Coordinates of C-alpha atoms and ligand atoms in Angstrom, one line a residue:
X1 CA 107.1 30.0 -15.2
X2 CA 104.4 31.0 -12.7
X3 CA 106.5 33.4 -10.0
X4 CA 105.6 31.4 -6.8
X5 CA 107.1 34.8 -4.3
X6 CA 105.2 37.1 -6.8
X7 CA 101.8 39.2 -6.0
X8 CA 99.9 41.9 -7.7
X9 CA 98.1 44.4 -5.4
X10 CA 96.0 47.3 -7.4
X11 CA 94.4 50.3 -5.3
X12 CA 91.1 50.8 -6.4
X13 CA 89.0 52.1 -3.5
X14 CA 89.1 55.8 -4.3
X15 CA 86.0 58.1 -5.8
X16 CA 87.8 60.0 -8.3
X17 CA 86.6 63.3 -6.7
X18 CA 88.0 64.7 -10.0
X19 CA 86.1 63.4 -12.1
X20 CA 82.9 64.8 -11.0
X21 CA 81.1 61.5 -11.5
X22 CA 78.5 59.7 -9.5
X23 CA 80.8 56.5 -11.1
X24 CA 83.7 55.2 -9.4
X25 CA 86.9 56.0 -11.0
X26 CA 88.2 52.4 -12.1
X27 CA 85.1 52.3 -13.0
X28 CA 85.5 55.1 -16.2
X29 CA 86.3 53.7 -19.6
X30 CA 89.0 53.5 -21.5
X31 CA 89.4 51.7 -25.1
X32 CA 86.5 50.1 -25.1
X33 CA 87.0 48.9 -20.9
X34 CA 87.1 50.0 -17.5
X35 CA 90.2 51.1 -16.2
X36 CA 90.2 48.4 -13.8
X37 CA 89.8 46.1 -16.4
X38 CA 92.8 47.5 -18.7
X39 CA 94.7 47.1 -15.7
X40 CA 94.1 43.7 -14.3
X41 CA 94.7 42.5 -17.8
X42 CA 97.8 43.9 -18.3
X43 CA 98.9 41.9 -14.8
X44 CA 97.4 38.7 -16.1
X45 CA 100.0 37.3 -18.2
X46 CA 102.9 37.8 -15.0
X47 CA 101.2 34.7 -13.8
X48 CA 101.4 36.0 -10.3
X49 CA 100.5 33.7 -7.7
X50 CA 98.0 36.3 -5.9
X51 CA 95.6 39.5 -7.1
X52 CA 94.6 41.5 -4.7
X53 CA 92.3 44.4 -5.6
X54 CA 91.8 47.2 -3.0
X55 CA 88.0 48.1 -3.1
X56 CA 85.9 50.7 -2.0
X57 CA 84.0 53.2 -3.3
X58 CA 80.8 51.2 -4.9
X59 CA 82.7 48.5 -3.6
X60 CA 79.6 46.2 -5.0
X61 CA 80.1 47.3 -8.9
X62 CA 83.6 47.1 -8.8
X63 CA 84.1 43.9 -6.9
X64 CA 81.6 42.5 -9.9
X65 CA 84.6 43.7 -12.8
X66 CA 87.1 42.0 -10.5
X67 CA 85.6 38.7 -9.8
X68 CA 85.3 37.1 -13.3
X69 CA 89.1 38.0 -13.7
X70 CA 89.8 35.3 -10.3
X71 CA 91.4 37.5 -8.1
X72 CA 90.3 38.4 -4.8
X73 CA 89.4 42.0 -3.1
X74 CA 89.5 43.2 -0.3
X75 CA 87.4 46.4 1.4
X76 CA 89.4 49.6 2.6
X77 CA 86.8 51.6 4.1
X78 CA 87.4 54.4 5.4
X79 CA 90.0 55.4 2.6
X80 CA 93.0 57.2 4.4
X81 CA 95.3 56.5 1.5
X82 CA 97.6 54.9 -0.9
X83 CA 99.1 53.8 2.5
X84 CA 96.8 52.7 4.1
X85 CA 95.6 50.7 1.2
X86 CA 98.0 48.4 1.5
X87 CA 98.2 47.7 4.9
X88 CA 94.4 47.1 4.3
X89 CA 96.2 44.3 2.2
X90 CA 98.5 42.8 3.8
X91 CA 97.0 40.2 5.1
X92 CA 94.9 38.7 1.6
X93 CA 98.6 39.3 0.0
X94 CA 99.7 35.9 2.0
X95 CA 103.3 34.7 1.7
X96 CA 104.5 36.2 -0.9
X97 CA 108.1 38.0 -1.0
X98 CA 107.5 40.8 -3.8
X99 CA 104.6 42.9 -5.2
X100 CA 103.5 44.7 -8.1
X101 CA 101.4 47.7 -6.7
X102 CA 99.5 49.5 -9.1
X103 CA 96.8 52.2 -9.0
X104 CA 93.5 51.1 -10.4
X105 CA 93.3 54.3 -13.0
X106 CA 96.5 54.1 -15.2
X107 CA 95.4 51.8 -17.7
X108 CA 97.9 52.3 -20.4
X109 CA 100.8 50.2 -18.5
X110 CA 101.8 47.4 -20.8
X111 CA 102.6 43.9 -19.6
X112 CA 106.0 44.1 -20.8
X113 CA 107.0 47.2 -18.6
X114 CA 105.7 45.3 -15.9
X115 CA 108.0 42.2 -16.9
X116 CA 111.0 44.8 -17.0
X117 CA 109.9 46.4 -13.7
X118 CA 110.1 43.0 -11.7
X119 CA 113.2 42.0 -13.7
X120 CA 115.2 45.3 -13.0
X121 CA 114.1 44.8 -9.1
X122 CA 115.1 41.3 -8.7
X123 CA 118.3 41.7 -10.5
X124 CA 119.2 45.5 -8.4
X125 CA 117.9 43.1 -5.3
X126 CA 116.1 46.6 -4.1
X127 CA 113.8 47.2 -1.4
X128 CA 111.9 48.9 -4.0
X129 CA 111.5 50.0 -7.9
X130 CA 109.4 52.3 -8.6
X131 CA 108.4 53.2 -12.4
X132 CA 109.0 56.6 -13.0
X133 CA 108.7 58.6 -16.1
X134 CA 110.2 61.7 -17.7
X135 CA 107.2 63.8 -18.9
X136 CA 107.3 67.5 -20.8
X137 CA 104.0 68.6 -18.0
X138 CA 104.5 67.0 -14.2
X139 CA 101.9 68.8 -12.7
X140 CA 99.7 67.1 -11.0
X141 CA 101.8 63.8 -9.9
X142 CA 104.5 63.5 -7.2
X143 CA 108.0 64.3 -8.3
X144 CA 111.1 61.6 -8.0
X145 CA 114.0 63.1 -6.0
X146 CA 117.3 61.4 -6.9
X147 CA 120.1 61.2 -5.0
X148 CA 122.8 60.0 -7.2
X149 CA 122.5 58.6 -10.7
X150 CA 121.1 54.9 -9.3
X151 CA 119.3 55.6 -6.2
X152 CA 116.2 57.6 -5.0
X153 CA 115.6 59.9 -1.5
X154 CA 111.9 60.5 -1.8
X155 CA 109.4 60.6 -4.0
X156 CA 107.4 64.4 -3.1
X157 CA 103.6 65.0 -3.6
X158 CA 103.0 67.9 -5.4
X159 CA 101.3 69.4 -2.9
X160 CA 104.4 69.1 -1.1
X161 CA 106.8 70.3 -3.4
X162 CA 109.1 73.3 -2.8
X163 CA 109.4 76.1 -5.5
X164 CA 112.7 74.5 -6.9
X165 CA 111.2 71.0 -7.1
X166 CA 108.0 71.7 -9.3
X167 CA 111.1 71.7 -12.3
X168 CA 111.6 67.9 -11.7
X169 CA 110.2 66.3 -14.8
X170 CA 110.7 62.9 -13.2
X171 CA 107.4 61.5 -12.2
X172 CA 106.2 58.9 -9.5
X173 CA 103.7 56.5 -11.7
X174 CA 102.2 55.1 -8.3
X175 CA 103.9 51.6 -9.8
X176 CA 106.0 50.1 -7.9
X177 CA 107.8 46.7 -7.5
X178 CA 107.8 46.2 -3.1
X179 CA 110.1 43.1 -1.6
X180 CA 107.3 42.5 1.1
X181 CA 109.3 42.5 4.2
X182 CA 111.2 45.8 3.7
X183 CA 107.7 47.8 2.8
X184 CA 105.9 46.7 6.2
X185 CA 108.1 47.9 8.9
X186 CA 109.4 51.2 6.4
X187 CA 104.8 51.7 6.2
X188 CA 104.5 51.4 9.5
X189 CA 106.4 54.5 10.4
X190 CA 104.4 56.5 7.9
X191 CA 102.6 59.8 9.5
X192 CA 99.8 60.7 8.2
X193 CA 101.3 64.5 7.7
X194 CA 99.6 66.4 4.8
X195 CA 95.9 68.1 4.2
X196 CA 94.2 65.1 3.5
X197 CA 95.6 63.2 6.7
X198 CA 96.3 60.1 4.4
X199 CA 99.0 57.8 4.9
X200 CA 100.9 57.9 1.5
X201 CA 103.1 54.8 0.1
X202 CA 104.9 57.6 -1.3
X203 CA 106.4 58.8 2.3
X204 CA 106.8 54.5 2.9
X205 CA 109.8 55.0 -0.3
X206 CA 111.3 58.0 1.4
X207 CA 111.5 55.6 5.2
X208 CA 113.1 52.9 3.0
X209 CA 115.5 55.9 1.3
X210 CA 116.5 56.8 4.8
X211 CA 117.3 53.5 6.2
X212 CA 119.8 53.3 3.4
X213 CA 117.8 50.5 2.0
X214 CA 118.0 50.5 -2.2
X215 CA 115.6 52.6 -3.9
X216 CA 115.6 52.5 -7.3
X217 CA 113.7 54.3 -10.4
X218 CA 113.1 52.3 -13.4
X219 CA 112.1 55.1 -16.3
X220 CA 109.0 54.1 -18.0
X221 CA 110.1 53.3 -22.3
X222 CA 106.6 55.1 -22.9
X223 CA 105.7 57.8 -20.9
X224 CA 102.1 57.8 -22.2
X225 CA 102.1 54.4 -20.0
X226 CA 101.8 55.9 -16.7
X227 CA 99.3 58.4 -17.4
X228 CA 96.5 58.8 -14.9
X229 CA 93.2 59.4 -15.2
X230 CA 92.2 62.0 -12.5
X231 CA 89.9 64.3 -14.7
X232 CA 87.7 64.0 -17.7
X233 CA 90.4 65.3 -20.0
X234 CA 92.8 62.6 -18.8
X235 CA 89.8 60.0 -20.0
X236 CA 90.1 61.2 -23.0
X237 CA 93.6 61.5 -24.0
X238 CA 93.9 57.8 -22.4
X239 CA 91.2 56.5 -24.6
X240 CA 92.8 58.8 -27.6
X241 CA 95.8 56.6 -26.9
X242 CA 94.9 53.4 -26.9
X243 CA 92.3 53.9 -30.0
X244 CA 95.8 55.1 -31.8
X245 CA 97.1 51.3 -30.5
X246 CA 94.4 49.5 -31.2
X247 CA 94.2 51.0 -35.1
X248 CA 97.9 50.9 -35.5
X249 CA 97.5 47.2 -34.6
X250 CA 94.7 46.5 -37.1
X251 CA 97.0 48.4 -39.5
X252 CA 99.7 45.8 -39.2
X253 CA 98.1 43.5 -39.7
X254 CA 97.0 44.7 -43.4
X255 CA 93.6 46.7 -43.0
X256 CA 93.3 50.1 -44.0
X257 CA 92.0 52.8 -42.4
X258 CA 91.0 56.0 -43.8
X259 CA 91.4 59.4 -41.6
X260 CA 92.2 56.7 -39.0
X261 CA 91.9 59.7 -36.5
X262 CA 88.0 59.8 -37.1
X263 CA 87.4 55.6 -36.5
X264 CA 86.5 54.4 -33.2
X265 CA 88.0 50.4 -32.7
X266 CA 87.3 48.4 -29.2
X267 CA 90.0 46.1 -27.8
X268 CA 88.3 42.7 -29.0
X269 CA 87.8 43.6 -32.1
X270 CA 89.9 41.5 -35.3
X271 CA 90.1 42.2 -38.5
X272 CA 91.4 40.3 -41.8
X273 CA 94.1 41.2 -44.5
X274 CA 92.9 43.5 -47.4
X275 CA 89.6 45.2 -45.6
X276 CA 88.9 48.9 -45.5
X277 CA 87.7 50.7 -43.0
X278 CA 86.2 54.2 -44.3
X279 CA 86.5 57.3 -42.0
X280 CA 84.1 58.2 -39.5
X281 CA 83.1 54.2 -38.6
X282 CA 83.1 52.6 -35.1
X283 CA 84.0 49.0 -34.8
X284 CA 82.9 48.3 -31.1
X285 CA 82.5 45.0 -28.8
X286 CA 83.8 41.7 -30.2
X287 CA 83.1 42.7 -34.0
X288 CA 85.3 39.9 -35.9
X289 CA 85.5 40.7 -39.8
X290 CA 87.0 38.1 -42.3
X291 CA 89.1 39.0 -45.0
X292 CA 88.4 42.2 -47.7
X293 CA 85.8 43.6 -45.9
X294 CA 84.4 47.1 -46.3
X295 CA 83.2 49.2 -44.6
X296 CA 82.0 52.5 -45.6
X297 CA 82.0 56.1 -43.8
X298 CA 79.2 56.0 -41.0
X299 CA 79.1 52.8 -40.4
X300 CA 78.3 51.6 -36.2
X301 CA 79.3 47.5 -36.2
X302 CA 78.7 46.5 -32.6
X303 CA 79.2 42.4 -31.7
X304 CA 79.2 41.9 -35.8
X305 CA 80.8 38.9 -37.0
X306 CA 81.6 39.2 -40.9
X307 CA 82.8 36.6 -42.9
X308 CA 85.2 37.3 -45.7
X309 CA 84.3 40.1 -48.6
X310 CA 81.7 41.3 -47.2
X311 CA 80.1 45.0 -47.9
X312 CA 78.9 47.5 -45.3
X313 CA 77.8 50.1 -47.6
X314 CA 77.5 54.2 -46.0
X315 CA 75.6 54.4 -42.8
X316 CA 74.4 51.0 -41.5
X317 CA 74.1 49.9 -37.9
X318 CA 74.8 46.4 -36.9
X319 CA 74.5 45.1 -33.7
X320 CA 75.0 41.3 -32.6
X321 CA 74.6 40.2 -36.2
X322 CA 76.3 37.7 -38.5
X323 CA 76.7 37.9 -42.2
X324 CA 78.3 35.0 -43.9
X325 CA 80.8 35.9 -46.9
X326 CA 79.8 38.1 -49.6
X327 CA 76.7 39.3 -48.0
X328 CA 76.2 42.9 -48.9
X329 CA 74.2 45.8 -46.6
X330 CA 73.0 49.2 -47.1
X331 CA 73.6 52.4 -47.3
X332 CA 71.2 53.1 -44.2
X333 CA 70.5 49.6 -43.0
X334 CA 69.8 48.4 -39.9
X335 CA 70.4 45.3 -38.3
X336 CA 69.1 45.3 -34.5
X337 CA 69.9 41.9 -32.9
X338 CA 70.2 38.3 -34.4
X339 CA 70.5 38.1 -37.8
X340 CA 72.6 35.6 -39.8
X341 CA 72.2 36.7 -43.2
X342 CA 74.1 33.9 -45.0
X343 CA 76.3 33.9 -47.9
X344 CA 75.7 36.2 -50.8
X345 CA 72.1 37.9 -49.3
X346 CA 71.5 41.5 -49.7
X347 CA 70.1 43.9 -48.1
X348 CA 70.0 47.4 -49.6
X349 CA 68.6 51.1 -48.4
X350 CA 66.3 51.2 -45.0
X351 CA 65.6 48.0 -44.1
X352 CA 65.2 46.7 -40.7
X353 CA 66.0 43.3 -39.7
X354 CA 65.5 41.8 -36.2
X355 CA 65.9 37.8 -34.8
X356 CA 65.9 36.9 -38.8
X357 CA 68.0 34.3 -41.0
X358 CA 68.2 34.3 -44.0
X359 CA 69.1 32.1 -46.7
X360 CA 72.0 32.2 -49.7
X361 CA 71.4 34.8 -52.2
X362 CA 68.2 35.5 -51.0
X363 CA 67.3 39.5 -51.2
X364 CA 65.4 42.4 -49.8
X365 CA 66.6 45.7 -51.5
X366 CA 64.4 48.4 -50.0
X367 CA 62.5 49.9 -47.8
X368 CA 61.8 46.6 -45.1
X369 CA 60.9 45.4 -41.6
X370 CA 61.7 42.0 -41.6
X371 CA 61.3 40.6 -37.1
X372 CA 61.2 37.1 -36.2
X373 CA 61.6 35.7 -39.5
X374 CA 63.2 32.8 -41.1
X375 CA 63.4 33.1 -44.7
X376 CA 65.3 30.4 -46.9
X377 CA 67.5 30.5 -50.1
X378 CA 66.8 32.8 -53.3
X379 CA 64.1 34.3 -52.2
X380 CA 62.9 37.9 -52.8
X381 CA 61.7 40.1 -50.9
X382 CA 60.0 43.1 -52.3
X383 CA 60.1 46.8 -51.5
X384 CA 57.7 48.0 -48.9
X385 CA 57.5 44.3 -46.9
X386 CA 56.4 44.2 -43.8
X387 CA 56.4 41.3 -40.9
X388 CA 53.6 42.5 -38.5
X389 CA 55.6 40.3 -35.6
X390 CA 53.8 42.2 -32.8
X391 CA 50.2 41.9 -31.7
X392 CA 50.7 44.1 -28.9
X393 CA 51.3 41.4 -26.7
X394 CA 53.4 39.0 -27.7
X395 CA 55.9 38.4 -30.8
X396 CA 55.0 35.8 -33.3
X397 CA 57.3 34.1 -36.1
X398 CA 57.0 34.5 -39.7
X399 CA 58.2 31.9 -42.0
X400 CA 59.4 32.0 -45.8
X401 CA 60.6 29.2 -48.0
X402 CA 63.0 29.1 -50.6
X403 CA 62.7 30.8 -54.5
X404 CA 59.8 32.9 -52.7
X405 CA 58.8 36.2 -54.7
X406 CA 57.0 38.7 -52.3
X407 CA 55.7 41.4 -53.7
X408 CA 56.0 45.1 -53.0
X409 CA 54.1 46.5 -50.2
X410 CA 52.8 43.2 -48.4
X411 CA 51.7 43.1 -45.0
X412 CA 52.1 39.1 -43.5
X413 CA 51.0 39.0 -40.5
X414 CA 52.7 36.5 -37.8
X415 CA 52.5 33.5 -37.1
X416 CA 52.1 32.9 -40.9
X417 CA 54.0 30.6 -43.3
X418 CA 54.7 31.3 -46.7
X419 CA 55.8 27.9 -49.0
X420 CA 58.5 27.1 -50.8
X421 CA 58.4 28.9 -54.3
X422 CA 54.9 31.0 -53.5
X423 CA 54.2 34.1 -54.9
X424 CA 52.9 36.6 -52.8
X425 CA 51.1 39.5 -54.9
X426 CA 52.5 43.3 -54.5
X427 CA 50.1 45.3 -51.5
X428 CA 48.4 42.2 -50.4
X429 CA 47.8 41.9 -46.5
X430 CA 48.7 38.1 -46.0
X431 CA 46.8 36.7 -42.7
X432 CA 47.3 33.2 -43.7
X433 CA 49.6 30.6 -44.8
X434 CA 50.3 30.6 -48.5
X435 CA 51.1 26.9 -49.6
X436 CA 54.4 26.4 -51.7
X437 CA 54.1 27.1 -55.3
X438 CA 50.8 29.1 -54.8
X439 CA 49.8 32.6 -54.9
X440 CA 48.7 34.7 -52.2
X441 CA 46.5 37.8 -53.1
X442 CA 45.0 39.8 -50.7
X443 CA 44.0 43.3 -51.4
X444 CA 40.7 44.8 -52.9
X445 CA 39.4 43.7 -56.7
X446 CA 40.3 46.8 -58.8
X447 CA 37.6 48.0 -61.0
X448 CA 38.0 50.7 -63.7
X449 CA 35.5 53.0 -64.7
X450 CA 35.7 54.7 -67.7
X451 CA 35.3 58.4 -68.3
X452 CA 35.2 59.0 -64.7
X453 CA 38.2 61.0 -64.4
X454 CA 37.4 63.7 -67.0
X455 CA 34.0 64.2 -65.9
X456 CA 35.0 64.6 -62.2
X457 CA 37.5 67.8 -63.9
X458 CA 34.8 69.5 -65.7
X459 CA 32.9 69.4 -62.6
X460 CA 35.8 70.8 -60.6
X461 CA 36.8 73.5 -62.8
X462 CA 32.6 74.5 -63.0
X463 CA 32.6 74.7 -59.5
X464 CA 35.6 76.7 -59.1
X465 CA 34.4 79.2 -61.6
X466 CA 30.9 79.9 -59.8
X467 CA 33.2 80.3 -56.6
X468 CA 35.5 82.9 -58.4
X469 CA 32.7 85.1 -59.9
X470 CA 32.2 87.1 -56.7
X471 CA 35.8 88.2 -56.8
X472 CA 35.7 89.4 -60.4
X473 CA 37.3 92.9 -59.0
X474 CA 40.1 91.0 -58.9
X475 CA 40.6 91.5 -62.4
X476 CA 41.1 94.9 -62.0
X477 CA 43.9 96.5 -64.7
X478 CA 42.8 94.0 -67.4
X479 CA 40.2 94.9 -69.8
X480 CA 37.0 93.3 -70.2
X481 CA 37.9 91.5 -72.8
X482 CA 41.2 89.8 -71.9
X483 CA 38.9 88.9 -69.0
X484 CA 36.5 87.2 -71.0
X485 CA 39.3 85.5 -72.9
X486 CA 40.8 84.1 -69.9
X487 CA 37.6 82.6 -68.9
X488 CA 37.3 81.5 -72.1
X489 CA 40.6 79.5 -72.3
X490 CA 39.9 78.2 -68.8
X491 CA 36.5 76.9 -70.2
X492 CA 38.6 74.7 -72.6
Ligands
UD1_1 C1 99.3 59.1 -6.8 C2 100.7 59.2 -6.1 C3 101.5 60.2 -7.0 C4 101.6 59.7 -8.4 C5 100.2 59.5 -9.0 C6 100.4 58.8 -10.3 C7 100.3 58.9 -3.7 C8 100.1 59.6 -2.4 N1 100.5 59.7 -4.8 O1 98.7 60.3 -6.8 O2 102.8 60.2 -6.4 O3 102.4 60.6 -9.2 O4 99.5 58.6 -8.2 O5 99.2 58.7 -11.0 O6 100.2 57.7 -3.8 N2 93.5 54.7 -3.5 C9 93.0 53.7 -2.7 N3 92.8 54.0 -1.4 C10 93.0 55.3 -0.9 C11 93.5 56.2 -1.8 C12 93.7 55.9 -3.1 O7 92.8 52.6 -3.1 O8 92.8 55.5 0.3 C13 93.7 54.3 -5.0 C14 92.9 55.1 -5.9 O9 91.6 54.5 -6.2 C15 93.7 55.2 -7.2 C16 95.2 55.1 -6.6 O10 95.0 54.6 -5.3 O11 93.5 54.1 -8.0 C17 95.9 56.4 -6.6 O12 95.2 57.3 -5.9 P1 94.9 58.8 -6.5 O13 94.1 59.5 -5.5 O14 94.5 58.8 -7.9 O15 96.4 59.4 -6.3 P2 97.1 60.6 -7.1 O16 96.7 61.8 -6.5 O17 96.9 60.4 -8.6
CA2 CA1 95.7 59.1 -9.8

């Protein structure tokens, strides 16, 4: 059931001065997201009939995060607060009776808090809920003051806060549940009395407070939920957090992880029963991996989709890649963009692939830069095999058959074609197409000649003696005869 009185506002026009960033706050990331983002999809499933984000600083880059998600900003500018923010609101809000207002920088809030939040304010029929929390360190956020069991008097910044109130481990998470036509008129008599002349939605809960209206607190199940990200360290414990979620989550759903402390997961990414995740690997973007996967300690997957059993051996990167079941990489591979290796290939220790299929079972097992290529079933690809996709102007495509055999150390240089069930001979530099079933040799004709070597030697060690006989002092110590024996031997 879509709430018809229901809307979402999220304030998201502030810098972050904190951060020390040239990047807007919301704008940070957080698992894999930007806060903004965390946030607006933890609103999404309330089916509200309105989103209203509050925009501001680099209002241009943050009204592009907003506008894929359909809901609508609106510019505060000048910022003079939480406040004002939502006056600034008010009128893209509409008709509705209630709001969710959250700040754009507490990411961690999860959809069914929200759920509870509305719930507990419809059924206490309050002028407003606000989610607090009970946390161990409140510095930093504004303090609840209760005044009985049920109800709040004010919610106090803690720039405000006297001596005996910094104690209050009940803090305001700036999340609040609003019936629409209270808020207004209690905003309205807001003063903008503090350092930063802002007008605070905070002081709007302590008007309500005093009008008798009902103010109530709804503590948070999770404190962790409400944290903010004000500084750098915040980031970090926020993304610490929802990596822990994210891994847990892949964990439940029957992958193992090893030091699960060390291993990096996104939000999108899925993984299948039975796989193993080694320490020390990232999993980033929309990486899907089937069923039994592994993937070894090092490992970077970036937009990877792996079909079932498949092998990441120690140290590969993979980015935008698909490898059909049973395929097998690495250690130290590298696949840079495009590549559907299908079912059963292999690609073992330093080898490069870029834009390139490749066919069932087909291999290339060392030491390869294989760009632009399309390369069919059973094929083999030696050590030491080069494409040479790049002319220095343009990229060209290199096509191989099926049941091909290229040698080690072959250059083919693109556009070329090599046929079905060709041979291409080790070191040759291939500049045309090899017709199936042929083979391609391109190298020098090796002649032998006999003798050669030892004659070069004697001549080497001749000359080296004439060049030494100058230094003979050298010898000094030795008689003259072990010198002459030494010669002697050499001489053999
Ligand atoms: C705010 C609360 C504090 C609470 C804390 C929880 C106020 C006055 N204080 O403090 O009680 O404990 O959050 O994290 O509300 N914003 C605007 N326009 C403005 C000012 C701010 O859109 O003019 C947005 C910011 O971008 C941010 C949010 O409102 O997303 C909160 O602002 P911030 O400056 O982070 O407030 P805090 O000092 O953290
Ligand atoms: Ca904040």
């Amino acid at each position: 059931m879509a709430p018809k009185d229901l809307a979402i506002v999220v304030l998201a026009a502030g810098k972050g001065t904190r951060l020390k960033s040239n990047l807007a706050k919301v704008l940070h990331q957080a698992g894999g997201r930007t806060l903004l983002e965390q946030v607006l999809r933890a609103c999404a499933p309330l089916g509200a009939k309105k989103t209203v984000v509050v925009i501001g600083h680099q209002a241009e880059q943050v009204k592009a995060v907003v506008d894929p998600t359909g809901a609508s900003t609106v510019l505060q500018f000048p910022q003079h607060g939480t406040g004002h923010a939502m006056q600034v609101a008010r009128r893209a809000i509409g008709g509705a009776k209630i709001a969710v207002v959250l700040p754009g920088d507490a990411p961690l809030i999860r959809t069914e808090t929200l759920k509870a939040l509305v719930a507990a304010h419809r059924a206490g029929n309050a002028a407003v809920t606000i989610l607090s929390a009970v946390v161990n360190d409140p510095s930093g956020y504004g303090r609840i003051l209760r005044k009985s069991e049920t109800q709040v008097g004010a919610i106090v910044e803690e720039s405000q806060l006297a001596p005996e109130q910094r104690e209050i481990n009940e803090i305001n998470s700036s999340i609040y549940c609003f019936t629409l036509d209270k808020l207004w008129p209690a905003l309205a008599q807001v003063k903008p009395n503090n350092k930063h002349k802002e007008i605070y939605l905070t002081d709007a809960v302590g008007v309500l407070a005093a009008k008798g209206e009902t103010v109530l607190a709804q503590i948070a199940p999770d404190s962790r939920e409400v944290l903010g990200c004000n500084t750098r360290v915040d980031l970090a414990e926020v993304d610490g957090i929802f990596r822990e979620w994210k891994r847990n989550e892949l964990m439940a759903g029957g992958v193992s992880i090893q030091l699960p402390q060390t291993v990096v997961v996104d939000a999108d990414v899925t993984a299948g029963e039975d796989s193993l995740v080694e320490a020390n690997v990232q999993l980033l973007g929309k990486t899907k991996m089937g069923a039994r996967c592994i993937v070894r300690t090092g490992s970077v997957l970036k937009d990877a989709v792996l079909g079932d059993d498949v092998i990441v051996e120690q140290h590969c990167v993979v980015a935008n890649s698909r490898l059909d079941e049973r395929v097998t990489i690495g250690p130290f591979a590298r696949l840079r963009n495009e590549n559907h290796l299908k079912a059963g290939v292999h690609i073992g220790n330093f080898v490069e692939l870029k834009k390139t299929t490749m066919g069932e079972g087909t291999k290339a097992g060392h030491l390869a830069y294989l760009g632009d290529s399309k390369i069919g079933t059973k094929t083999n690809i030696g050590a030491g095999t080069i494409t040479c996709n790049y002319d220095g102007f343009h990229k060209h495509p290199t096509t191989i058959g099926d049941r091909v055999f290229i040698g080690t150390d072959s250059a083919l240089v693109a556009p070329v074609k090599i046929g079905d069930g060709a041979y291409v001979a080790a070191g040759s530099t291939i500049t045309e197409n090899v017709p199936a079933d042929a083979l391609g040799i391109a190298r020098g004709r090796q002649t032998n000649k006999p003798g050669w070597a030892s004659k070069k030697r004697r001549e080497l060690a001749a000359a080296n003696n004439n060049a030494k006989k100058p230094a003979k002092r050298r010898g000094a110590g030795k008689t003259r005869n072990s010198v002459r024996k030494s010669k002697k031997k050499s001489r053999r």
